[in-house]
Short mmCIF file of C-alpha atoms and ligand atoms in Angstrom, two decimals:
data_model
loop_
_atom_site.label_atom_id
_atom_site.label_comp_id
_atom_site.label_asym_id
_atom_site.label_seq_id
_atom_site.Cartn_x
_atom_site.Cartn_y
_atom_site.Cartn_z
CA MET U 13 8.00 -26.67 -1.23
CA TRP U 14 9.30 -23.30 -2.43
CA ILE U 15 11.71 -22.39 0.32
CA GLY U 16 14.94 -20.56 1.03
CA VAL U 17 14.63 -18.03 -1.77
CA LYS U 18 16.38 -14.66 -1.41
CA ILE U 19 13.80 -11.90 -1.25
CA LEU U 20 14.63 -8.22 -1.00
CA VAL U 21 11.73 -6.41 0.66
CA MET U 22 11.95 -2.70 -0.18
CA GLY U 23 9.96 -0.36 2.07
CA ALA U 24 10.47 -2.84 4.93
CA ASP U 25 10.05 -0.17 7.63
CA GLY U 26 6.55 0.69 6.35
CA PHE U 27 3.10 -0.69 7.15
CA CYS U 28 2.88 -3.38 4.43
CA GLY U 29 6.64 -3.92 4.18
CA TRP U 30 7.24 -4.62 7.88
CA ALA U 31 4.47 -7.20 8.09
CA THR U 32 5.63 -8.82 4.84
CA ALA U 33 9.34 -8.94 5.71
CA LEU U 34 8.60 -10.73 8.99
CA TYR U 35 6.07 -13.09 7.43
CA LEU U 36 8.40 -14.13 4.57
CA SER U 37 11.30 -14.52 7.01
CA LYS U 38 9.18 -16.78 9.21
CA GLN U 39 8.27 -18.87 6.16
CA GLY U 40 11.98 -19.66 5.77
CA HIS U 41 13.03 -17.23 3.05
CA GLU U 42 16.26 -15.28 3.24
CA VAL U 43 14.89 -11.77 3.56
CA GLY U 44 16.84 -8.56 3.09
CA ALA U 45 15.10 -5.46 4.48
CA LEU U 46 15.63 -2.21 2.60
CA ASP U 47 14.24 1.20 3.56
CA GLY U 48 15.34 4.83 3.23
CA LEU U 49 13.53 5.74 6.48
CA LEU U 50 11.97 8.56 4.47
CA ARG U 51 8.49 7.96 5.81
CA ARG U 52 9.73 8.68 9.35
CA GLN U 53 11.09 12.02 8.09
CA TRP U 54 7.88 12.87 6.18
CA ASP U 55 5.88 12.20 9.36
CA LYS U 56 8.11 14.64 11.27
CA ASP U 57 7.77 17.26 8.54
CA LEU U 58 3.97 16.92 8.62
CA GLY U 59 3.72 16.79 12.43
CA ILE U 60 2.11 13.33 12.45
CA SER U 61 3.08 9.93 13.83
CA SER U 62 1.91 6.35 14.04
CA LEU U 63 -0.67 5.73 16.77
CA THR U 64 1.40 2.74 17.86
CA PRO U 65 4.93 3.62 19.01
CA LEU U 66 7.61 2.38 16.59
CA PRO U 67 11.14 1.42 17.67
CA PRO U 68 13.90 2.58 15.28
CA PHE U 69 14.20 0.39 12.13
CA GLU U 70 17.49 -1.29 13.07
CA ALA U 71 16.16 -1.99 16.60
CA ARG U 72 12.95 -3.62 15.39
CA VAL U 73 14.88 -5.78 12.90
CA ALA U 74 17.33 -6.76 15.67
CA ALA U 75 14.35 -7.66 17.89
CA TRP U 76 12.97 -9.89 15.11
CA GLU U 77 16.35 -11.59 14.63
CA ARG U 78 16.65 -12.21 18.38
CA LYS U 79 13.10 -13.55 18.77
CA SER U 80 12.88 -15.61 15.58
CA GLY U 81 16.46 -16.83 15.35
CA LYS U 82 16.47 -15.71 11.67
CA LYS U 83 18.95 -13.33 10.06
CA MET U 84 17.61 -10.27 8.27
CA PRO U 85 20.29 -8.03 6.73
CA THR U 86 19.24 -4.37 6.47
CA PHE U 87 20.00 -1.87 3.73
CA VAL U 88 19.30 1.74 4.61
CA GLY U 89 19.22 4.08 1.64
CA ASP U 90 17.14 5.89 -0.94
CA LEU U 91 16.03 4.17 -4.14
CA THR U 92 16.44 7.41 -6.05
CA ASN U 93 20.22 7.05 -5.46
CA TYR U 94 21.34 4.60 -8.17
CA GLU U 95 24.74 3.93 -6.63
CA PHE U 96 23.03 2.67 -3.48
CA VAL U 97 20.52 0.52 -5.39
CA SER U 98 23.21 -0.96 -7.62
CA ASP U 99 25.43 -1.83 -4.62
CA VAL U 100 22.54 -3.56 -2.81
CA PHE U 101 21.55 -5.62 -5.87
CA ALA U 102 25.18 -6.55 -6.59
CA SER U 103 25.82 -7.72 -3.03
CA PHE U 104 22.47 -9.28 -2.00
CA ARG U 105 21.58 -10.72 -5.43
CA PRO U 106 17.88 -11.30 -4.74
CA ASP U 107 15.76 -13.92 -6.56
CA ALA U 108 12.66 -11.81 -5.90
CA ILE U 109 12.28 -8.11 -5.22
CA VAL U 110 9.17 -6.96 -3.38
CA HIS U 111 8.81 -3.23 -3.99
CA PHE U 112 6.72 -1.27 -1.47
CA ALA U 113 9.13 1.68 -1.21
CA GLU U 114 7.16 4.65 -2.49
CA GLN U 115 5.40 7.77 -1.23
CA ARG U 116 1.93 6.27 -0.95
CA SER U 117 -0.44 8.97 0.21
CA ALA U 118 -2.85 10.56 -2.26
CA PRO U 119 -3.46 13.61 0.00
CA TYR U 120 0.33 14.11 0.42
CA SER U 121 0.71 14.24 -3.35
CA MET U 122 -2.08 16.85 -3.58
CA ILE U 123 -0.70 19.29 -0.94
CA ASP U 124 0.96 21.54 -3.52
CA ARG U 125 3.26 21.50 -6.54
CA GLU U 126 6.36 20.54 -4.50
CA HIS U 127 4.68 17.49 -2.97
CA ALA U 128 3.25 16.39 -6.34
CA VAL U 129 6.67 16.67 -8.01
CA PHE U 130 8.40 14.99 -5.07
CA THR U 131 5.94 12.06 -5.09
CA GLN U 132 6.34 11.42 -8.80
CA VAL U 133 10.13 11.78 -8.77
CA ASN U 134 10.50 9.55 -5.70
CA ASN U 135 8.24 6.83 -7.07
CA VAL U 136 9.04 6.88 -10.78
CA VAL U 137 12.81 7.41 -10.46
CA GLY U 138 13.07 4.87 -7.61
CA THR U 139 11.33 2.22 -9.69
CA LEU U 140 13.37 3.02 -12.81
CA ASN U 141 16.56 2.59 -10.75
CA VAL U 142 15.29 -0.79 -9.53
CA LEU U 143 14.62 -1.88 -13.12
CA TYR U 144 18.12 -0.83 -14.21
CA ALA U 145 19.72 -2.58 -11.20
CA MET U 146 17.78 -5.75 -12.05
CA LYS U 147 19.00 -5.57 -15.65
CA GLU U 148 22.59 -4.98 -14.52
CA HIS U 149 22.88 -7.53 -11.72
CA VAL U 150 19.95 -9.98 -11.54
CA PRO U 151 18.20 -10.08 -14.93
CA ASP U 152 16.40 -13.33 -14.09
CA ALA U 153 14.95 -12.08 -10.77
CA HIS U 154 11.21 -11.48 -10.35
CA LEU U 155 9.92 -8.00 -9.53
CA VAL U 156 6.81 -7.99 -7.33
CA LYS U 157 5.69 -4.38 -7.48
CA LEU U 158 2.93 -2.79 -5.45
CA GLY U 159 0.55 -0.90 -7.68
CA THR U 160 -2.93 0.22 -6.71
CA MET U 161 -6.55 -0.41 -7.62
CA GLY U 162 -6.75 3.39 -7.92
CA GLU U 163 -4.87 3.12 -11.22
CA TYR U 164 -8.18 2.13 -12.85
CA GLY U 165 -10.37 4.82 -11.28
CA THR U 166 -14.10 4.12 -11.27
CA PRO U 167 -15.22 3.41 -14.87
CA ASN U 168 -18.84 2.53 -15.64
CA ILE U 169 -17.85 -0.99 -16.78
CA ASP U 170 -16.35 -4.03 -15.01
CA ILE U 171 -12.67 -3.66 -14.08
CA GLU U 172 -10.52 -6.54 -15.36
CA GLU U 173 -7.15 -7.70 -13.96
CA GLY U 174 -4.79 -5.48 -15.91
CA TRP U 175 -5.91 -6.24 -19.46
CA ILE U 176 -9.04 -5.91 -21.58
CA ARG U 177 -9.97 -7.30 -25.01
CA ILE U 178 -10.98 -4.45 -27.30
CA GLU U 179 -12.74 -4.76 -30.67
CA HIS U 180 -12.07 -1.75 -32.89
CA ASN U 181 -12.96 -1.23 -36.54
CA GLY U 182 -13.26 -4.97 -37.09
CA ARG U 183 -9.96 -5.86 -35.39
CA SER U 184 -9.32 -7.04 -31.86
CA ASP U 185 -6.45 -6.95 -29.34
CA VAL U 186 -5.80 -7.49 -25.62
CA LEU U 187 -4.58 -4.14 -24.28
CA PRO U 188 -3.76 -2.60 -20.89
CA TYR U 189 -7.00 -1.71 -19.08
CA PRO U 190 -7.67 2.07 -19.34
CA LYS U 191 -6.30 4.11 -16.44
CA GLN U 192 -8.15 7.00 -14.79
CA PRO U 193 -6.24 7.62 -11.54
CA GLY U 194 -7.52 10.16 -9.03
CA SER U 195 -4.39 11.86 -7.61
CA PHE U 196 -0.77 12.63 -8.52
CA TYR U 197 0.17 9.69 -6.27
CA HIS U 198 -2.13 7.28 -8.12
CA LEU U 199 -0.75 8.68 -11.39
CA SER U 200 2.79 7.81 -10.25
CA LYS U 201 1.70 4.16 -10.04
CA VAL U 202 0.39 4.30 -13.62
CA HIS U 203 3.73 5.72 -14.79
CA ASP U 204 5.52 2.91 -12.93
CA SER U 205 3.29 0.29 -14.54
CA HIS U 206 4.11 1.59 -18.01
CA ASN U 207 7.85 1.66 -17.29
CA ILE U 208 7.79 -1.87 -15.91
CA MET U 209 5.71 -3.20 -18.80
CA PHE U 210 8.17 -1.65 -21.25
CA THR U 211 11.22 -3.25 -19.57
CA CYS U 212 9.52 -6.65 -19.60
CA ARG U 213 9.10 -6.26 -23.35
CA ALA U 214 12.49 -4.68 -24.05
CA TRP U 215 14.78 -6.50 -21.60
CA GLY U 216 12.86 -9.66 -20.70
CA ILE U 217 12.32 -8.60 -17.07
CA ARG U 218 9.77 -10.74 -15.18
CA ALA U 219 7.29 -8.66 -13.22
CA THR U 220 4.04 -8.87 -11.30
CA ASP U 221 2.16 -5.62 -10.73
CA LEU U 222 -0.10 -6.06 -7.72
CA ASN U 223 -2.93 -3.56 -7.92
CA GLN U 224 -3.69 -3.49 -4.23
CA GLY U 225 -6.86 -2.05 -2.72
CA VAL U 226 -7.07 -0.12 0.56
CA VAL U 227 -5.41 -2.13 3.35
CA TYR U 228 -6.96 -2.25 6.82
CA GLY U 229 -6.01 -3.85 10.14
CA VAL U 230 -2.86 -3.66 12.19
CA GLU U 231 -1.80 -7.08 13.30
CA THR U 232 -0.30 -10.10 11.63
CA ALA U 233 0.75 -13.23 13.53
CA GLU U 234 4.36 -12.02 13.61
CA THR U 235 3.72 -8.43 14.73
CA ALA U 236 0.86 -8.90 17.22
CA HIS U 237 1.25 -8.76 20.99
CA ASP U 238 4.88 -7.67 20.94
CA PRO U 239 5.61 -3.94 21.32
CA GLU U 240 9.07 -4.35 19.76
CA LEU U 241 7.54 -5.85 16.61
CA THR U 242 4.31 -3.88 16.43
CA ASN U 243 3.21 -2.45 13.10
CA ARG U 244 2.39 1.17 12.41
CA PHE U 245 -1.20 2.49 12.71
CA ASP U 246 -1.75 5.60 10.59
CA TYR U 247 -4.87 7.59 11.40
CA ASP U 248 -4.08 11.16 10.32
CA GLU U 249 -5.68 12.86 7.28
CA ILE U 250 -2.58 12.29 5.12
CA TYR U 251 -1.58 8.68 5.74
CA GLY U 252 -4.57 7.21 7.60
CA THR U 253 -6.69 4.99 5.36
CA VAL U 254 -10.43 5.01 5.63
CA LEU U 255 -11.34 1.99 7.78
CA ASN U 256 -8.47 2.33 10.27
CA ARG U 257 -9.35 6.03 10.59
CA PHE U 258 -13.01 5.26 11.30
CA CYS U 259 -11.97 2.73 13.98
CA LEU U 260 -9.65 5.24 15.67
CA GLU U 261 -12.34 7.92 15.44
CA ALA U 262 -14.84 5.60 17.13
CA ALA U 263 -12.31 4.73 19.85
CA ILE U 264 -11.61 8.36 20.76
CA GLY U 265 -15.18 9.69 20.42
CA HIS U 266 -14.51 11.67 17.21
CA PRO U 267 -17.30 11.62 14.60
CA LEU U 268 -16.57 9.28 11.69
CA THR U 269 -15.36 11.49 8.83
CA VAL U 270 -17.32 10.40 5.74
CA TYR U 271 -16.31 12.56 2.77
CA GLY U 272 -19.25 13.63 0.57
CA ASP U 273 -22.09 11.17 -0.11
CA GLY U 274 -20.02 8.17 1.00
CA GLY U 275 -21.01 6.18 -2.09
CA GLN U 276 -17.30 5.97 -3.09
CA THR U 277 -16.61 2.23 -3.37
CA ARG U 278 -13.16 0.68 -3.05
CA GLY U 279 -11.58 -2.78 -3.06
CA MET U 280 -10.21 -3.53 0.41
CA LEU U 281 -8.15 -6.21 2.14
CA ASN U 282 -6.79 -7.14 5.54
CA ILE U 283 -3.03 -6.71 6.13
CA GLU U 284 -3.03 -10.45 6.88
CA ASP U 285 -3.99 -11.05 3.25
CA THR U 286 -1.40 -8.56 1.92
CA VAL U 287 1.44 -10.71 3.27
CA ARG U 288 -0.04 -13.90 1.84
CA CYS U 289 -0.66 -12.31 -1.59
CA ILE U 290 3.00 -11.29 -1.75
CA GLU U 291 4.06 -14.81 -0.85
CA LEU U 292 1.81 -16.26 -3.56
CA ALA U 293 3.18 -13.86 -6.17
CA CYS U 294 6.77 -14.75 -5.18
CA GLU U 295 6.07 -18.49 -5.14
CA ASN U 296 4.55 -18.37 -8.64
CA PRO U 297 6.89 -16.05 -10.56
CA ALA U 298 6.08 -14.41 -13.86
CA GLN U 299 7.87 -15.80 -16.91
CA PRO U 300 10.87 -13.96 -18.42
CA GLY U 301 9.45 -11.00 -20.33
CA GLU U 302 6.01 -11.39 -18.78
CA PHE U 303 4.25 -8.34 -17.27
CA ARG U 304 1.52 -9.81 -15.08
CA VAL U 305 -1.17 -7.86 -13.26
CA PHE U 306 -3.20 -9.13 -10.29
CA ASN U 307 -5.92 -7.16 -8.53
CA GLN U 308 -5.03 -7.54 -4.85
CA PHE U 309 -8.16 -7.08 -2.74
CA THR U 310 -10.79 -9.37 -1.31
CA GLU U 311 -14.04 -7.37 -0.92
CA SER U 312 -15.50 -4.00 -1.99
CA PHE U 313 -17.26 -1.55 0.30
CA SER U 314 -18.62 1.94 0.02
CA VAL U 315 -17.31 4.46 2.52
CA ALA U 316 -20.82 4.89 3.99
CA ASP U 317 -21.15 1.13 4.41
CA LEU U 318 -17.80 0.99 6.24
CA ALA U 319 -18.88 3.82 8.55
CA GLU U 320 -22.13 2.02 9.38
CA ARG U 321 -20.26 -1.22 10.10
CA VAL U 322 -17.91 0.63 12.46
CA VAL U 323 -20.85 2.31 14.23
CA ALA U 324 -22.49 -1.12 14.73
CA ALA U 325 -19.27 -2.76 16.00
CA ALA U 326 -18.64 0.16 18.35
CA ARG U 327 -22.21 -0.06 19.66
CA ASP U 328 -21.58 -3.71 20.60
CA MET U 329 -18.56 -2.51 22.56
CA GLY U 330 -20.63 0.09 24.41
CA ILE U 331 -19.28 2.99 22.33
CA ASP U 332 -21.73 5.50 20.90
CA ALA U 333 -20.08 6.41 17.56
CA ARG U 334 -21.66 8.85 15.15
CA ILE U 335 -21.11 9.73 11.50
CA GLU U 336 -20.43 13.23 10.19
CA ARG U 337 -20.64 13.91 6.45
CA LEU U 338 -17.92 16.38 5.52
CA PRO U 339 -17.63 18.28 2.23
CA ASN U 340 -15.42 16.04 0.09
CA PRO U 341 -11.89 17.49 -0.08
CA ARG U 342 -11.15 15.19 -3.05
CA VAL U 343 -12.34 15.19 -6.63
CA GLU U 344 -13.88 11.73 -7.06
CA LYS U 345 -17.22 10.17 -8.01
CA GLU U 346 -19.39 9.80 -4.91
CA GLN U 347 -21.94 7.49 -6.58
CA HIS U 348 -20.73 5.05 -9.21
CA TYR U 349 -20.76 1.51 -10.59
CA TYR U 350 -17.99 -0.69 -9.19
CA ASN U 351 -17.32 -4.29 -10.11
CA ALA U 352 -13.63 -5.18 -10.12
CA LYS U 353 -12.32 -8.69 -10.78
CA HIS U 354 -9.99 -10.25 -8.21
CA SER U 355 -9.75 -13.96 -8.90
CA ALA U 356 -6.07 -14.43 -9.89
CA LEU U 357 -4.67 -14.51 -6.35
CA GLU U 358 -7.53 -16.66 -5.09
CA ASP U 359 -6.82 -19.08 -7.98
CA LEU U 360 -3.23 -19.28 -6.68
CA GLY U 361 -4.50 -20.21 -3.20
CA LEU U 362 -5.42 -17.03 -1.30
CA LYS U 363 -8.00 -17.71 1.43
CA PRO U 364 -9.35 -14.25 2.27
CA HIS U 365 -9.75 -12.95 5.81
CA LEU U 366 -13.10 -11.21 5.39
CA LEU U 367 -14.24 -8.04 7.16
CA THR U 368 -16.32 -9.34 10.07
CA GLN U 369 -17.57 -7.30 13.02
CA ASP U 370 -14.91 -9.05 15.14
CA VAL U 371 -12.17 -7.76 12.85
CA ILE U 372 -13.51 -4.21 13.21
CA LYS U 373 -13.81 -4.60 16.98
CA ARG U 374 -10.18 -5.71 17.22
CA ILE U 375 -9.01 -2.60 15.31
CA ILE U 376 -11.12 -0.39 17.62
CA GLU U 377 -9.63 -2.22 20.61
CA ILE U 378 -6.07 -1.54 19.44
CA ALA U 379 -6.94 2.10 18.74
CA ALA U 380 -8.43 2.40 22.24
CA GLN U 381 -5.28 0.89 23.76
CA TYR U 382 -3.17 3.73 22.31
CA LYS U 383 -5.80 6.50 22.33
CA ASP U 384 -3.74 8.75 24.59
CA ARG U 385 -1.26 9.08 21.71
CA ALA U 386 -3.92 10.29 19.25
CA ASP U 387 -3.60 13.91 18.11
CA LEU U 388 -7.07 15.35 17.49
CA GLY U 389 -5.56 18.13 15.38
CA VAL U 390 -4.49 15.85 12.50
CA ILE U 391 -7.78 14.07 11.83
CA ARG U 392 -9.95 16.51 9.88
CA PRO U 393 -9.01 16.89 6.22
CA THR U 394 -7.14 20.06 5.24
CA VAL U 395 -5.64 18.98 1.93
CA SER U 396 -7.88 19.93 -0.97
CA TRP U 397 -7.74 18.52 -4.50
CA ARG U 398 -9.05 21.81 -5.86
CA ALA U 399 -6.76 24.34 -4.12
CA THR U 400 -3.42 25.18 -5.76
CA ALA U 401 -1.67 24.90 -2.38
CA SER U 402 -3.19 23.39 0.75
CA ARG U 403 -2.54 24.55 4.30
CA ARG U 404 0.35 22.18 4.90
CA THR U 405 3.54 23.32 3.24
CA ALA U 406 6.17 21.32 5.12
CA PRO U 407 9.39 20.90 3.14
CA VAL U 408 9.92 17.52 1.53
CA LYS U 409 12.83 15.37 2.76
P1 NAD M 514 4.39 3.20 4.12
O1 NAD M 514 4.51 4.66 3.92
O2 NAD M 514 3.97 2.70 5.46
O3 NAD M 514 5.78 2.48 3.77
C1 NAD M 514 6.54 2.82 2.64
C2 NAD M 514 8.00 2.67 3.02
O4 NAD M 514 8.81 2.92 1.87
C3 NAD M 514 8.43 3.68 4.10
O5 NAD M 514 9.03 3.03 5.18
C4 NAD M 514 9.40 4.60 3.36
O6 NAD M 514 10.45 5.06 4.18
C5 NAD M 514 9.90 3.72 2.22
N1 NAD M 514 10.29 4.51 1.05
C6 NAD M 514 9.54 5.40 0.35
N2 NAD M 514 10.26 5.94 -0.64
C7 NAD M 514 11.49 5.36 -0.58
C8 NAD M 514 12.69 5.53 -1.33
N3 NAD M 514 12.78 6.41 -2.35
N4 NAD M 514 13.77 4.78 -1.00
C9 NAD M 514 13.72 3.92 0.04
N5 NAD M 514 12.63 3.74 0.80
C10 NAD M 514 11.53 4.47 0.49
O7 NAD M 514 3.41 2.63 3.00
P2 NAD M 514 2.58 1.26 2.98
O8 NAD M 514 1.22 1.54 3.46
O9 NAD M 514 3.38 0.19 3.60
O10 NAD M 514 2.50 1.00 1.41
C11 NAD M 514 3.49 0.22 0.78
C12 NAD M 514 3.23 0.14 -0.72
O11 NAD M 514 1.97 -0.47 -0.95
C13 NAD M 514 3.22 1.49 -1.42
O12 NAD M 514 3.88 1.38 -2.66
C14 NAD M 514 1.75 1.77 -1.62
O13 NAD M 514 1.55 2.56 -2.75
C15 NAD M 514 1.18 0.37 -1.79
N6 NAD M 514 -0.22 0.29 -1.35
C16 NAD M 514 -0.55 0.56 -0.04
C17 NAD M 514 -1.88 0.48 0.36
C18 NAD M 514 -2.33 0.80 1.76
O14 NAD M 514 -3.54 0.84 2.01
N7 NAD M 514 -1.42 1.00 2.72
C19 NAD M 514 -2.87 0.10 -0.60
C20 NAD M 514 -2.48 -0.15 -1.90
C21 NAD M 514 -1.16 -0.07 -2.28
N1 USQ M 515 -12.38 8.70 2.88
C1 USQ M 515 -13.42 9.20 3.67
N2 USQ M 515 -13.11 9.60 4.91
C2 USQ M 515 -11.85 9.52 5.45
C3 USQ M 515 -10.82 9.01 4.64
C4 USQ M 515 -11.11 8.62 3.36
O1 USQ M 515 -14.57 9.27 3.24
O2 USQ M 515 -11.67 9.91 6.61
C5 USQ M 515 -12.68 8.22 1.52
C6 USQ M 515 -11.87 8.89 0.41
O3 USQ M 515 -12.49 10.08 -0.04
C7 USQ M 515 -11.82 7.79 -0.64
C8 USQ M 515 -11.84 6.50 0.17
O4 USQ M 515 -12.31 6.86 1.47
O5 USQ M 515 -12.98 7.82 -1.41
C9 USQ M 515 -10.48 5.84 0.30
O6 USQ M 515 -9.55 6.78 0.84
P1 USQ M 515 -8.24 6.29 1.59
O7 USQ M 515 -7.53 7.49 2.11
O8 USQ M 515 -8.57 5.21 2.54
O9 USQ M 515 -7.44 5.57 0.41
P2 USQ M 515 -6.66 6.16 -0.85
O10 USQ M 515 -6.45 7.61 -0.78
O11 USQ M 515 -7.31 5.63 -2.08
O12 USQ M 515 -5.23 5.50 -0.69
C10 USQ M 515 -4.99 4.27 0.00
C11 USQ M 515 -3.49 4.17 0.21
C12 USQ M 515 -2.80 4.12 -1.15
C13 USQ M 515 -3.39 3.00 -1.98
C14 USQ M 515 -4.90 3.10 -2.09
C15 USQ M 515 -5.52 1.87 -2.72
O13 USQ M 515 -3.02 5.28 0.96
O14 USQ M 515 -1.41 3.91 -0.97
O15 USQ M 515 -2.83 3.00 -3.27
O16 USQ M 515 -5.46 3.18 -0.76
S1 USQ M 515 -6.87 2.28 -3.80
O17 USQ M 515 -7.84 3.08 -3.04
O18 USQ M 515 -7.43 1.04 -4.24
O19 USQ M 515 -6.32 3.07 -4.88
#
């Protein structure tokens, strides 16, 4: 049994990071929880907040320690500050580093020039600092880095897991799969992937790049039914992801906001599978110098299909939800081929939690429980991919 390993979870105050830190701690690992609390500041700047109320970071970690009997040291600081990163790595000396700590909203990165620059500096510089701190203090540790399925875009051929064999002028090689990301945020993930791949080759770093699809759901076994441990529920136009938004919209009687034709198809997974995928990646580390890529999602859906599933689930609950097709604020293909491979994590033992009507009903139920906290003014999209500066111009940081 792979137990008692030191894992530094970075971005531990966020949606994926909080669920993962608690899950890995419960499994018996020594978890350190790092976060710069930047997301809380960005929310304030943008006038948005989680639908579920969130206790302060230190308080929710203290609540976990009290309830689980496990220790979870916290490190509060910004990954773009190398002195901070170096001190954490020198003192905690992790065996595995799970890196969620980035600005992760595509619309945020498309607000205007400042937000695009901020997103790329935050993400690319933060990750470079992590790579240097690994080299300096823990060169044998394993980096488990969250990438995104959006790195690939929507090509008219099957999407492989990171690599593709190419025949060219009579010669052949296995090369990184072509990248066609759809926002300055998604581009930042491509830049990260290249930097990580290079340090694996140059310094012998071991790394797993997890190209995660859109995550839905709220609860994991550790965060459910306890207000002190509850996870965040983003529903606003900037940070809300498509299925959770549709569930909230159904719960509050807002039309479901399908952008464009709704034929946009994405790989998706339940937050309960995110935590397990991270565990599997940590338990089966990459080799020294290996840059490994796994596609981390379990099923693909079009946006229109998701909306129809939410309407049907809501109907069963006595809610009359309706769909509204909005002009697409993004530049993306609305009808396209999509067949992305995702077998590596299942080969390691992932048993997917699939998207049943009961899963959708539970998300609607949670949204309904907190519906008085929903702000109707932050649901409709205002950030445009085409405009040079969108309506929101809140300062960054
Ligand atoms: P989130 O915004 O909820 O959490 C990210 C956390 O990282 C925040 O708490 C924030 O304060 C912290 N952070 C950001 N920049 C930092 C910095 N420079 N220094 C220290 N802390 C910093 O995001 P999430 O939904 O939990 O996503 C986590 C990761 O997973 C991201 O890298 C994202 O790109 C990736 N991902 C998320 C999804 C999704 O659907 N949520 C899908 C695919 C990939
Ligand atoms: N969409 C709608 N209506 C909405 C919201 C979204 O039709 O109300 C559409 C978008 O146009 C897009 C799709 O739904 O075609 C997905 O949008 P999203 O906001 O749910 O997800 P996205 O912007 O791609 O970003 C999210 C996370 C990001 C992660 C990514 C995984 O915020 O951190 O990297 O999912 S992936 O999509 O695989 O790149």
